[in-house]
PDB file of C-alpha atoms in Angstrom:
ATOM      1  CA  MET A  10      39.089 -17.150  24.414  1.00 65.00           C
ATOM      2  CA  SER A  11      35.401 -17.423  24.199  1.00 73.00           C
ATOM      3  CA  LYS A  12      33.771 -16.567  20.668  1.00 76.00           C
ATOM      4  CA  PRO A  13      31.714 -13.192  21.752  1.00 79.00           C
ATOM      5  CA  GLU A  14      28.301 -13.268  21.113  1.00 82.00           C
ATOM      6  CA  ARG A  15      26.928 -12.087  17.835  1.00 79.00           C
ATOM      7  CA  LEU A  16      24.233  -8.915  17.538  1.00 75.00           C
ATOM      8  CA  ASP A  17      21.861  -9.514  14.767  1.00 76.00           C
ATOM      9  CA  VAL A  18      21.499  -6.087  12.261  1.00 78.00           C
ATOM     10  CA  ALA A  19      18.221  -5.060  12.665  1.00 79.00           C
ATOM     11  CA  LYS A  20      16.764  -3.668   9.554  1.00 88.00           C
ATOM     12  CA  THR A  21      15.416  -0.019   9.096  1.00 91.00           C
ATOM     13  CA  TYR A  22      12.807  -0.046   6.470  1.00 95.00           C
ATOM     14  CA  LYS A  23      12.467   3.351   4.552  1.00 96.00           C
ATOM     15  CA  LEU A  24       9.482   4.944   3.422  1.00 98.00           C
ATOM     16  CA  TYR A  25       8.128   4.639   0.045  1.00 98.00           C
ATOM     17  CA  ILE A  26       7.412   7.855  -1.890  1.00 98.00           C
ATOM     18  CA  GLY A  27       7.631   8.346  -5.649  1.00 98.00           C
ATOM     19  CA  GLY A  28       8.986   5.467  -6.443  1.00 97.00           C
ATOM     20  CA  LYS A  29      12.223   5.885  -3.958  1.00 97.00           C
ATOM     21  CA  PHE A  30      13.024   5.003  -0.567  1.00 97.00           C
ATOM     22  CA  PRO A  31      13.574   7.967   1.288  1.00 97.00           C
ATOM     23  CA  ARG A  32      14.090   8.382   4.831  1.00 95.00           C
ATOM     24  CA  THR A  33      11.861  10.463   7.026  1.00 95.00           C
ATOM     25  CA  GLU A  34      12.999  13.927   6.948  1.00 92.00           C
ATOM     26  CA  SER A  35      12.163  13.546  10.718  1.00 91.00           C
ATOM     27  CA  GLY A  36      14.923  11.601  11.429  1.00 93.00           C
ATOM     28  CA  ARG A  37      12.567   9.470  13.861  1.00 94.00           C
ATOM     29  CA  SER A  38      12.275   5.523  13.994  1.00 93.00           C
ATOM     30  CA  VAL A  39      10.042   3.166  15.741  1.00 92.00           C
ATOM     31  CA  LYS A  40      11.241  -0.161  17.041  1.00 91.00           C
ATOM     32  CA  VAL A  41       8.963  -2.836  16.043  1.00 90.00           C
ATOM     33  CA  GLU A  42       8.945  -5.348  19.271  1.00 86.00           C
ATOM     34  CA  ARG A  43       7.715  -8.898  20.320  1.00 83.00           C
ATOM     35  CA  ASP A  44       8.438 -10.142  23.598  1.00 82.00           C
ATOM     36  CA  GLY A  45      10.903  -7.670  24.105  1.00 81.00           C
ATOM     37  CA  LYS A  46      12.661  -8.622  21.169  1.00 84.00           C
ATOM     38  CA  VAL A  47      13.747  -5.699  18.343  1.00 86.00           C
ATOM     39  CA  LEU A  48      12.385  -7.134  15.059  1.00 89.00           C
ATOM     40  CA  ALA A  49      12.998  -4.250  12.758  1.00 92.00           C
ATOM     41  CA  HIS A  50      12.939  -0.276  12.799  1.00 93.00           C
ATOM     42  CA  VAL A  51      10.751   1.366  10.806  1.00 95.00           C
ATOM     43  CA  CYS A  52      10.466   5.164   9.786  1.00 95.00           C
ATOM     44  CA  ARG A  53       8.209   7.553  11.907  1.00 96.00           C
ATOM     45  CA  GLY A  54       6.466   9.609   9.071  1.00 96.00           C
ATOM     46  CA  SER A  55       5.920  13.212   9.374  1.00 96.00           C
ATOM     47  CA  ARG A  56       3.471  15.710   8.294  1.00 96.00           C
ATOM     48  CA  LYS A  57       6.329  16.678   5.909  1.00 97.00           C
ATOM     49  CA  ASP A  58       6.596  13.188   4.336  1.00 97.00           C
ATOM     50  CA  LEU A  59       2.921  13.036   3.957  1.00 98.00           C
ATOM     51  CA  ARG A  60       3.064  16.213   1.989  1.00 97.00           C
ATOM     52  CA  ASN A  61       5.680  14.613  -0.103  1.00 98.00           C
ATOM     53  CA  ALA A  62       3.761  11.641  -0.735  1.00 98.00           C
ATOM     54  CA  VAL A  63       0.710  13.649  -1.687  1.00 98.00           C
ATOM     55  CA  GLU A  64       2.624  15.396  -4.459  1.00 98.00           C
ATOM     56  CA  ALA A  65       4.126  12.386  -5.990  1.00 98.00           C
ATOM     57  CA  ALA A  66       0.175  10.676  -5.874  1.00 98.00           C
ATOM     58  CA  HIS A  67      -1.178  14.174  -7.606  1.00 97.00           C
ATOM     59  CA  LYS A  68       2.100  14.044 -10.007  1.00 98.00           C
ATOM     60  CA  ALA A  69       1.513  10.410 -11.222  1.00 98.00           C
ATOM     61  CA  GLN A  70      -2.204  10.147 -11.138  1.00 97.00           C
ATOM     62  CA  PRO A  71      -3.276  11.677 -14.337  1.00 97.00           C
ATOM     63  CA  GLY A  72      -1.012   9.372 -16.199  1.00 97.00           C
ATOM     64  CA  TRP A  73      -2.483   6.394 -14.175  1.00 98.00           C
ATOM     65  CA  SER A  74      -5.814   7.450 -14.956  1.00 96.00           C
ATOM     66  CA  ASN A  75      -5.118   7.620 -18.789  1.00 96.00           C
ATOM     67  CA  ALA A  76      -3.569   4.177 -18.936  1.00 96.00           C
ATOM     68  CA  THR A  77      -5.644   1.581 -20.523  1.00 96.00           C
ATOM     69  CA  ALA A  78      -7.695  -0.798 -18.458  1.00 94.00           C
ATOM     70  CA  TYR A  79      -5.688  -3.964 -19.943  1.00 96.00           C
ATOM     71  CA  LEU A  80      -2.594  -2.351 -18.825  1.00 97.00           C
ATOM     72  CA  ARG A  81      -3.672  -1.602 -15.462  1.00 97.00           C
ATOM     73  CA  GLY A  82      -5.150  -4.780 -15.007  1.00 97.00           C
ATOM     74  CA  GLN A  83      -1.543  -6.572 -15.881  1.00 97.00           C
ATOM     75  CA  ILE A  84       0.345  -4.334 -13.807  1.00 98.00           C
ATOM     76  CA  LEU A  85      -1.962  -5.601 -10.854  1.00 98.00           C
ATOM     77  CA  TYR A  86      -1.185  -9.323 -11.668  1.00 97.00           C
ATOM     78  CA  ARG A  87       2.112  -8.325 -11.667  1.00 98.00           C
ATOM     79  CA  ILE A  88       1.911  -7.232  -7.998  1.00 98.00           C
ATOM     80  CA  ALA A  89       0.537 -10.585  -7.344  1.00 98.00           C
ATOM     81  CA  GLU A  90       3.529 -12.548  -8.991  1.00 97.00           C
ATOM     82  CA  MET A  91       5.673 -10.484  -6.784  1.00 97.00           C
ATOM     83  CA  MET A  92       4.202 -11.174  -3.917  1.00 97.00           C
ATOM     84  CA  GLU A  93       3.889 -14.736  -4.975  1.00 97.00           C
ATOM     85  CA  GLY A  94       7.828 -14.379  -4.739  1.00 96.00           C
ATOM     86  CA  LYS A  95       7.783 -13.113  -1.273  1.00 95.00           C
ATOM     87  CA  LYS A  96       5.164 -15.056   0.045  1.00 95.00           C
ATOM     88  CA  ARG A  97       6.978 -16.538   2.690  1.00 95.00           C
ATOM     89  CA  GLU A  98       9.062 -13.512   3.812  1.00 95.00           C
ATOM     90  CA  LEU A  99       5.616 -11.695   4.213  1.00 95.00           C
ATOM     91  CA  ALA A 100       4.414 -14.491   5.925  1.00 95.00           C
ATOM     92  CA  GLU A 101       7.097 -14.575   8.334  1.00 93.00           C
ATOM     93  CA  ALA A 102       6.706 -10.965   9.011  1.00 92.00           C
ATOM     94  CA  ILE A 103       3.015 -11.315  10.186  1.00 92.00           C
ATOM     95  CA  ASP A 104       3.661 -14.657  12.435  1.00 90.00           C
ATOM     96  CA  ASP A 105       7.314 -12.605  14.246  1.00 83.00           C
ATOM     97  CA  ALA A 106       4.976  -9.567  15.071  1.00 71.00           C
ATOM     98  CA  GLY A 107       1.983 -11.567  15.695  1.00 66.00           C
ATOM     99  CA  ALA A 108      -0.861  -9.644  14.484  1.00 54.00           C
ATOM    100  CA  GLY A 109      -2.534 -11.524  11.309  1.00 50.00           C
ATOM    101  CA  HIS A 110      -4.605 -13.830  10.401  1.00 52.00           C
ATOM    102  CA  ASP A 111      -6.064 -16.689  12.534  1.00 58.00           C
ATOM    103  CA  ARG A 112      -4.770 -19.593  10.683  1.00 68.00           C
ATOM    104  CA  GLY A 113      -1.423 -17.436  10.361  1.00 83.00           C
ATOM    105  CA  GLY A 114       0.765 -15.683   8.154  1.00 91.00           C
ATOM    106  CA  MET A 115       1.132 -18.028   5.183  1.00 94.00           C
ATOM    107  CA  ALA A 116      -2.982 -18.311   4.656  1.00 94.00           C
ATOM    108  CA  GLU A 117      -3.281 -14.336   4.964  1.00 95.00           C
ATOM    109  CA  VAL A 118      -0.619 -13.993   2.280  1.00 96.00           C
ATOM    110  CA  GLU A 119      -2.040 -16.464  -0.146  1.00 97.00           C
ATOM    111  CA  CYS A 120      -5.922 -14.935   0.087  1.00 96.00           C
ATOM    112  CA  ALA A 121      -4.101 -11.671  -0.238  1.00 97.00           C
ATOM    113  CA  ILE A 122      -2.524 -12.325  -3.539  1.00 98.00           C
ATOM    114  CA  ASP A 123      -5.609 -14.041  -4.388  1.00 98.00           C
ATOM    115  CA  ARG A 124      -7.686 -10.996  -3.822  1.00 97.00           C
ATOM    116  CA  VAL A 125      -5.295  -8.789  -6.010  1.00 98.00           C
ATOM    117  CA  VAL A 126      -5.876 -11.460  -8.824  1.00 98.00           C
ATOM    118  CA  HIS A 127      -9.490 -10.580  -8.266  1.00 97.00           C
ATOM    119  CA  PHE A 128      -9.422  -7.070  -8.700  1.00 97.00           C
ATOM    120  CA  ALA A 129      -7.119  -7.305 -12.164  1.00 97.00           C
ATOM    121  CA  GLY A 130      -9.810  -9.165 -13.424  1.00 96.00           C
ATOM    122  CA  TRP A 131     -11.700  -6.167 -12.715  1.00 95.00           C
ATOM    123  CA  ALA A 132      -9.788  -3.685 -14.692  1.00 94.00           C
ATOM    124  CA  ASP A 133     -11.794  -3.765 -18.061  1.00 93.00           C
ATOM    125  CA  LYS A 134     -14.890  -4.595 -16.445  1.00 92.00           C
ATOM    126  CA  LEU A 135     -15.530  -1.640 -14.276  1.00 88.00           C
ATOM    127  CA  GLY A 136     -16.984   0.644 -16.762  1.00 85.00           C
ATOM    128  CA  MET A 137     -19.241  -1.849 -18.324  1.00 84.00           C
ATOM    129  CA  VAL A 138     -20.450  -2.942 -14.445  1.00 88.00           C
ATOM    130  CA  MET A 139     -20.696   1.033 -13.077  1.00 88.00           C
ATOM    131  CA  GLY A 140     -21.398   2.921 -16.280  1.00 87.00           C
ATOM    132  CA  SER A 141     -24.734   2.592 -18.107  1.00 91.00           C
ATOM    133  CA  HIS A 142     -26.925   4.054 -20.906  1.00 88.00           C
ATOM    134  CA  ASN A 143     -29.652   6.289 -19.951  1.00 90.00           C
ATOM    135  CA  ALA A 144     -32.841   6.611 -21.090  1.00 89.00           C
ATOM    136  CA  VAL A 145     -33.728  10.393 -22.093  1.00 90.00           C
ATOM    137  CA  ALA A 146     -36.425  12.210 -24.106  1.00 90.00           C
ATOM    138  CA  GLY A 147     -34.384  13.698 -26.797  1.00 89.00           C
ATOM    139  CA  PRO A 148     -32.488  13.385 -30.079  1.00 91.00           C
ATOM    140  CA  TYR A 149     -29.612  12.855 -28.223  1.00 89.00           C
ATOM    141  CA  TYR A 150     -27.485   9.689 -26.591  1.00 91.00           C
ATOM    142  CA  ASN A 151     -27.057   9.912 -23.240  1.00 92.00           C
ATOM    143  CA  PHE A 152     -24.370   8.015 -20.856  1.00 88.00           C
ATOM    144  CA  THR A 153     -22.742   7.439 -17.828  1.00 90.00           C
ATOM    145  CA  ALA A 154     -18.971   6.563 -17.541  1.00 89.00           C
ATOM    146  CA  PRO A 155     -17.289   5.822 -14.117  1.00 89.00           C
ATOM    147  CA  GLU A 156     -14.016   8.306 -13.598  1.00 93.00           C
ATOM    148  CA  PRO A 157     -11.500   8.239 -11.272  1.00 95.00           C
ATOM    149  CA  THR A 158     -11.779  10.179  -7.800  1.00 96.00           C
ATOM    150  CA  GLY A 159      -7.825  11.148  -7.524  1.00 97.00           C
ATOM    151  CA  VAL A 160      -5.437  10.665  -4.888  1.00 98.00           C
ATOM    152  CA  ILE A 161      -6.702   8.646  -2.103  1.00 98.00           C
ATOM    153  CA  ALA A 162      -5.713   8.032   1.538  1.00 98.00           C
ATOM    154  CA  ILE A 163      -5.381   4.679   2.798  1.00 97.00           C
ATOM    155  CA  VAL A 164      -5.175   3.654   6.478  1.00 96.00           C
ATOM    156  CA  ALA A 165      -4.192  -0.168   7.005  1.00 94.00           C
ATOM    157  CA  PRO A 166      -6.421  -1.978   9.751  1.00 91.00           C
ATOM    158  CA  ARG A 167      -4.320  -3.335  12.647  1.00 88.00           C
ATOM    159  CA  GLU A 168      -5.075  -6.467  12.139  1.00 87.00           C
ATOM    160  CA  ALA A 169      -4.476  -8.628   8.788  1.00 90.00           C
ATOM    161  CA  PRO A 170      -1.402  -6.498   7.994  1.00 92.00           C
ATOM    162  CA  VAL A 171      -1.094  -7.981   4.127  1.00 94.00           C
ATOM    163  CA  LEU A 172      -4.840  -8.745   3.793  1.00 95.00           C
ATOM    164  CA  GLY A 173      -6.353  -5.782   4.920  1.00 94.00           C
ATOM    165  CA  LEU A 174      -3.958  -3.626   3.236  1.00 96.00           C
ATOM    166  CA  MET A 175      -4.134  -5.294  -0.179  1.00 96.00           C
ATOM    167  CA  GLY A 176      -8.063  -4.991   0.237  1.00 96.00           C
ATOM    168  CA  LEU A 177      -8.123  -1.698   0.422  1.00 97.00           C
ATOM    169  CA  LEU A 178      -5.429  -0.839  -1.963  1.00 98.00           C
ATOM    170  CA  ALA A 179      -6.358  -2.818  -5.031  1.00 97.00           C
ATOM    171  CA  PRO A 180      -9.574  -1.566  -5.871  1.00 96.00           C
ATOM    172  CA  VAL A 181      -8.136   1.910  -5.275  1.00 97.00           C
ATOM    173  CA  ILE A 182      -5.623   1.667  -7.972  1.00 97.00           C
ATOM    174  CA  VAL A 183      -7.138  -0.504 -10.190  1.00 97.00           C
ATOM    175  CA  SER A 184      -9.802   2.052 -10.960  1.00 95.00           C
ATOM    176  CA  GLY A 185      -7.405   4.462 -11.834  1.00 97.00           C
ATOM    177  CA  ASN A 186      -6.917   6.148  -8.690  1.00 98.00           C
ATOM    178  CA  SER A 187      -3.395   7.486  -7.013  1.00 98.00           C
ATOM    179  CA  CYS A 188      -3.088   6.770  -3.482  1.00 98.00           C
ATOM    180  CA  VAL A 189      -1.451   7.404  -0.212  1.00 98.00           C
ATOM    181  CA  VAL A 190      -1.416   4.543   2.652  1.00 98.00           C
ATOM    182  CA  VAL A 191      -0.455   4.441   5.879  1.00 97.00           C
ATOM    183  CA  ALA A 192       0.996   0.842   7.110  1.00 95.00           C
ATOM    184  CA  SER A 193      -0.489  -0.693  10.467  1.00 91.00           C
ATOM    185  CA  ASP A 194       0.082   1.696  13.349  1.00 90.00           C
ATOM    186  CA  ALA A 195       4.180   0.968  14.370  1.00 84.00           C
ATOM    187  CA  LYS A 196       3.440   1.002  17.900  1.00 84.00           C
ATOM    188  CA  HIS A 197       0.453  -1.031  18.267  1.00 84.00           C
ATOM    189  CA  ALA A 198       0.542  -2.987  15.518  1.00 89.00           C
ATOM    190  CA  ASN A 199       2.524  -4.855  12.457  1.00 90.00           C
ATOM    191  CA  PRO A 200       4.099  -2.354  10.110  1.00 93.00           C
ATOM    192  CA  ILE A 201       6.516  -4.330   8.633  1.00 94.00           C
ATOM    193  CA  PRO A 202       4.536  -5.954   5.998  1.00 94.00           C
ATOM    194  CA  GLY A 203       3.749  -2.812   5.001  1.00 95.00           C
ATOM    195  CA  SER A 204       7.027  -2.073   4.302  1.00 96.00           C
ATOM    196  CA  ILE A 205       7.787  -5.409   2.595  1.00 96.00           C
ATOM    197  CA  LEU A 206       4.689  -4.504   0.218  1.00 97.00           C
ATOM    198  CA  GLY A 207       6.757  -1.305  -0.668  1.00 96.00           C
ATOM    199  CA  GLU A 208       9.520  -3.501  -2.069  1.00 96.00           C
ATOM    200  CA  VAL A 209       6.851  -5.602  -3.992  1.00 97.00           C
ATOM    201  CA  ILE A 210       5.335  -2.153  -5.477  1.00 97.00           C
ATOM    202  CA  ALA A 211       8.695  -0.808  -6.781  1.00 97.00           C
ATOM    203  CA  THR A 212       9.444  -3.912  -8.748  1.00 95.00           C
ATOM    204  CA  SER A 213       5.751  -4.330  -9.849  1.00 95.00           C
ATOM    205  CA  ASP A 214       5.826  -2.113 -12.979  1.00 95.00           C
ATOM    206  CA  VAL A 215       3.549  -0.099 -10.874  1.00 98.00           C
ATOM    207  CA  PRO A 216       4.694   3.794 -12.030  1.00 97.00           C
ATOM    208  CA  GLY A 217       6.313   5.729  -9.326  1.00 97.00           C
ATOM    209  CA  GLY A 218       3.843   7.755  -7.405  1.00 98.00           C
ATOM    210  CA  VAL A 219       0.972   5.819  -7.729  1.00 98.00           C
ATOM    211  CA  VAL A 220       1.074   3.899  -4.813  1.00 98.00           C
ATOM    212  CA  ASN A 221       3.217   5.788  -1.791  1.00 98.00           C
ATOM    213  CA  ILE A 222       3.725   3.867   1.621  1.00 98.00           C
ATOM    214  CA  LEU A 223       4.329   5.755   5.000  1.00 97.00           C
ATOM    215  CA  THR A 224       4.735   4.307   8.300  1.00 96.00           C
ATOM    216  CA  GLY A 225       4.714   5.787  11.730  1.00 94.00           C
ATOM    217  CA  LEU A 226       1.762   6.710  14.401  1.00 95.00           C
ATOM    218  CA  VAL A 227      -1.720   6.542  12.660  1.00 94.00           C
ATOM    219  CA  ASP A 228      -2.689   9.251  15.739  1.00 94.00           C
ATOM    220  CA  GLU A 229      -0.018  11.064  14.602  1.00 95.00           C
ATOM    221  CA  LEU A 230      -0.821  10.995  10.897  1.00 96.00           C
ATOM    222  CA  ALA A 231      -4.565  10.772  10.656  1.00 95.00           C
ATOM    223  CA  PRO A 232      -5.510  14.285  11.604  1.00 96.00           C
ATOM    224  CA  HIS A 233      -3.187  15.358   8.573  1.00 96.00           C
ATOM    225  CA  ILE A 234      -4.639  13.437   6.275  1.00 97.00           C
ATOM    226  CA  ALA A 235      -8.322  14.369   7.335  1.00 95.00           C
ATOM    227  CA  THR A 236      -7.500  17.849   6.832  1.00 95.00           C
ATOM    228  CA  HIS A 237      -5.203  17.813   3.576  1.00 96.00           C
ATOM    229  CA  ARG A 238      -6.939  19.833   0.970  1.00 95.00           C
ATOM    230  CA  GLU A 239      -5.103  17.796  -1.513  1.00 96.00           C
ATOM    231  CA  ILE A 240      -6.674  14.390  -0.599  1.00 97.00           C
ATOM    232  CA  ASP A 241      -9.600  13.749  -2.924  1.00 95.00           C
TER     233      ASP A 241
END
């Protein structure tokens, strides 16, 4: 008797909202394919998933903005450490889907890690560089200090799914904001690295809700982001 051919079990990546990994409330998913081969499935996030992510970000933002600059810098450095541990997995996810850096997945991931370390170093310098002492004519002291904006929406680019995403994410969180991220488009790009980054964030001491990652169709989610009153 011939041995039956084994079918690989394709992974279904979940959303990352409020420090947890829920399935989309819509029950929908999208196949990520290349050359006819299914690489994985990702959740097709809905308007309600976006609303849940925004609520989680709003809940987490005050605590994160009041964290010390030193702590935020240490947590960003921890993200870089955890990315280093998943470097090969991230690189393979980029190369398998073929939507990454011209020099290959590993080069992109290493550049992304370096960028996170760079922004970690900015955590305790933003106030000095962006703030100022203002000359005034009067018996008082006037100064300017930067403050977080609040909840920020990030739409990852189609190209360079790790470097492009981390290049947008790191400056947002190092300055005390929380965020809702839409990973690279599930139909026309490569959302898998964005989902893996959710697993990185979950193990990087980032408080739940500071970073929330959705997957799905950008054309479907972007209009809801643009009109959402609670996204700052």
